[in-house]
Amino acid sequence: MDAYKHYVRTDEADLIIHGFSSAFETPEPTDICIDENAGRHFTTQLRNERLQCKYKWQSGALAERSQEELDAEWAARPVAQMTPEEKIAALTAQLKKQEEQAAAVSADLQAFMEYFMSKGE
């Protein structure tokens, strides 16, 4: 079995933002090797259900961030607000897409019915 190296990449706050195996990616000079004799796939889940970074690089090792730290980060995030005009535009675009999909399904159904009826003659 071939041994691969596992690496992580950090951001300016030392949060682990990316992890990979040398089997699939070449490390950048700033990437950190965390395992020199690893499997082919990097399987550590680096993000939680809110897509926050679960780990940070601390004292030369991966450290799991506390729930309190994650919650504080989540509470401090800027919440994007859409203007009423943006909401109307987004809903209008969504409605148009649904109408196009419905028209395509209707056309498919019509073509099927015509084909089916022609076979009965």
Coordinates of C-alpha atoms in Angstrom, one line a residue:
M1 CA 0.0 0.0 0.0
D2 CA 1.3 3.4 -0.9
A3 CA 1.5 6.0 1.9
Y4 CA 0.3 9.5 1.3
K5 CA 0.7 12.7 3.2
H6 CA -2.3 14.6 4.6
Y7 CA -2.1 18.4 4.7
V8 CA -4.3 21.2 6.0
R9 CA -4.5 24.9 5.0
T10 CA -5.2 27.7 7.4
D11 CA -6.5 31.2 7.0
E12 CA -5.2 34.4 8.6
A13 CA -7.0 33.5 11.9
D14 CA -5.4 29.9 11.9
L15 CA -8.7 28.3 11.2
I16 CA -8.4 25.1 9.1
I17 CA -10.1 25.9 5.9
H18 CA -9.0 23.0 3.7
G19 CA -7.6 19.5 4.1
F20 CA -6.4 17.1 1.4
S21 CA -4.2 14.1 0.6
S22 CA -1.1 14.2 -1.5
A23 CA -2.8 11.6 -3.7
F24 CA -5.0 14.3 -5.2
E25 CA -3.4 17.7 -4.6
T26 CA 0.0 19.2 -4.5
P27 CA 0.6 21.2 -1.3
E28 CA 1.3 24.9 -1.3
P29 CA 4.4 26.2 0.6
T30 CA 2.2 27.3 3.5
D31 CA 0.2 24.1 3.8
I32 CA 0.9 22.1 7.0
C33 CA 1.6 18.3 6.9
I34 CA -0.4 16.7 9.7
D35 CA 0.3 13.0 8.7
E36 CA 3.3 11.7 6.7
N37 CA 2.0 8.1 6.5
A38 CA -1.7 8.4 5.8
G39 CA -4.3 6.8 3.5
R40 CA -5.2 7.9 0.1
H41 CA -8.3 10.0 1.2
F42 CA -8.5 12.8 3.6
T43 CA -11.6 12.0 5.6
T44 CA -11.7 14.4 8.5
Q45 CA -14.9 16.6 8.4
L46 CA -13.5 20.1 8.7
R47 CA -16.9 22.0 8.8
N48 CA -20.0 21.7 10.9
E49 CA -23.6 21.8 9.8
R50 CA -23.5 25.6 9.7
L51 CA -20.4 25.3 7.4
Q52 CA -18.1 26.8 10.1
C53 CA -14.5 25.7 10.4
K54 CA -14.5 23.1 13.2
Y55 CA -10.7 23.1 13.8
K56 CA -7.9 25.6 14.2
W57 CA -4.1 25.3 14.1
Q58 CA -2.9 25.8 17.7
S59 CA 0.4 25.0 19.3
G60 CA 1.5 23.0 16.3
A61 CA -1.6 20.7 16.2
L62 CA -5.2 20.5 15.2
A63 CA -7.4 21.8 17.9
E64 CA -11.2 21.4 17.9
R65 CA -13.0 24.7 18.4
S66 CA -15.4 24.8 21.4
Q67 CA -19.1 25.1 20.9
E68 CA -19.0 28.4 22.7
E69 CA -16.4 29.7 20.2
L70 CA -18.5 28.5 17.2
D71 CA -21.7 30.0 18.7
A72 CA -20.0 33.4 19.3
E73 CA -18.7 33.4 15.7
W74 CA -22.2 32.5 14.4
A75 CA -23.9 35.3 16.5
A76 CA -21.4 37.9 15.2
R77 CA -21.8 37.1 11.5
P78 CA -23.2 39.8 9.3
V79 CA -26.7 38.7 8.2
A80 CA -27.3 39.6 4.6
Q81 CA -30.5 41.5 4.2
M82 CA -32.3 41.7 0.8
T83 CA -34.1 44.9 -0.1
P84 CA -37.8 44.5 -1.0
E85 CA -36.8 45.1 -4.7
E86 CA -34.2 42.3 -4.5
K87 CA -36.7 39.9 -2.9
I88 CA -39.3 40.7 -5.6
A89 CA -36.6 40.1 -8.3
A90 CA -35.5 36.8 -6.8
L91 CA -39.1 35.6 -6.4
T92 CA -40.0 36.7 -10.0
A93 CA -37.0 34.8 -11.4
Q94 CA -37.9 31.8 -9.3
L95 CA -41.5 31.9 -10.6
K96 CA -40.3 32.3 -14.2
K97 CA -38.1 29.3 -13.9
Q98 CA -41.0 27.2 -12.4
E99 CA -43.3 28.4 -15.3
E100 CA -40.6 27.3 -17.8
Q101 CA -40.3 23.9 -16.1
A102 CA -44.0 23.5 -16.1
A103 CA -44.2 24.4 -19.8
A104 CA -41.5 21.9 -20.6
V105 CA -43.3 19.1 -18.7
S106 CA -46.6 20.0 -20.4
A107 CA -44.9 19.8 -23.8
D108 CA -43.4 16.5 -23.0
L109 CA -46.8 15.2 -21.8
Q110 CA -48.5 16.5 -24.9
A111 CA -45.9 14.8 -27.1
F112 CA -46.3 11.5 -25.2
M113 CA -50.1 11.7 -25.5
E114 CA -49.9 12.3 -29.2
Y115 CA -47.5 9.4 -29.6
F116 CA -49.6 7.1 -27.5
M117 CA -52.8 8.0 -29.4
S118 CA -51.1 7.4 -32.8
K119 CA -50.2 3.9 -31.7
G120 CA -53.8 3.1 -31.0
E121 CA -54.9 3.6 -34.6

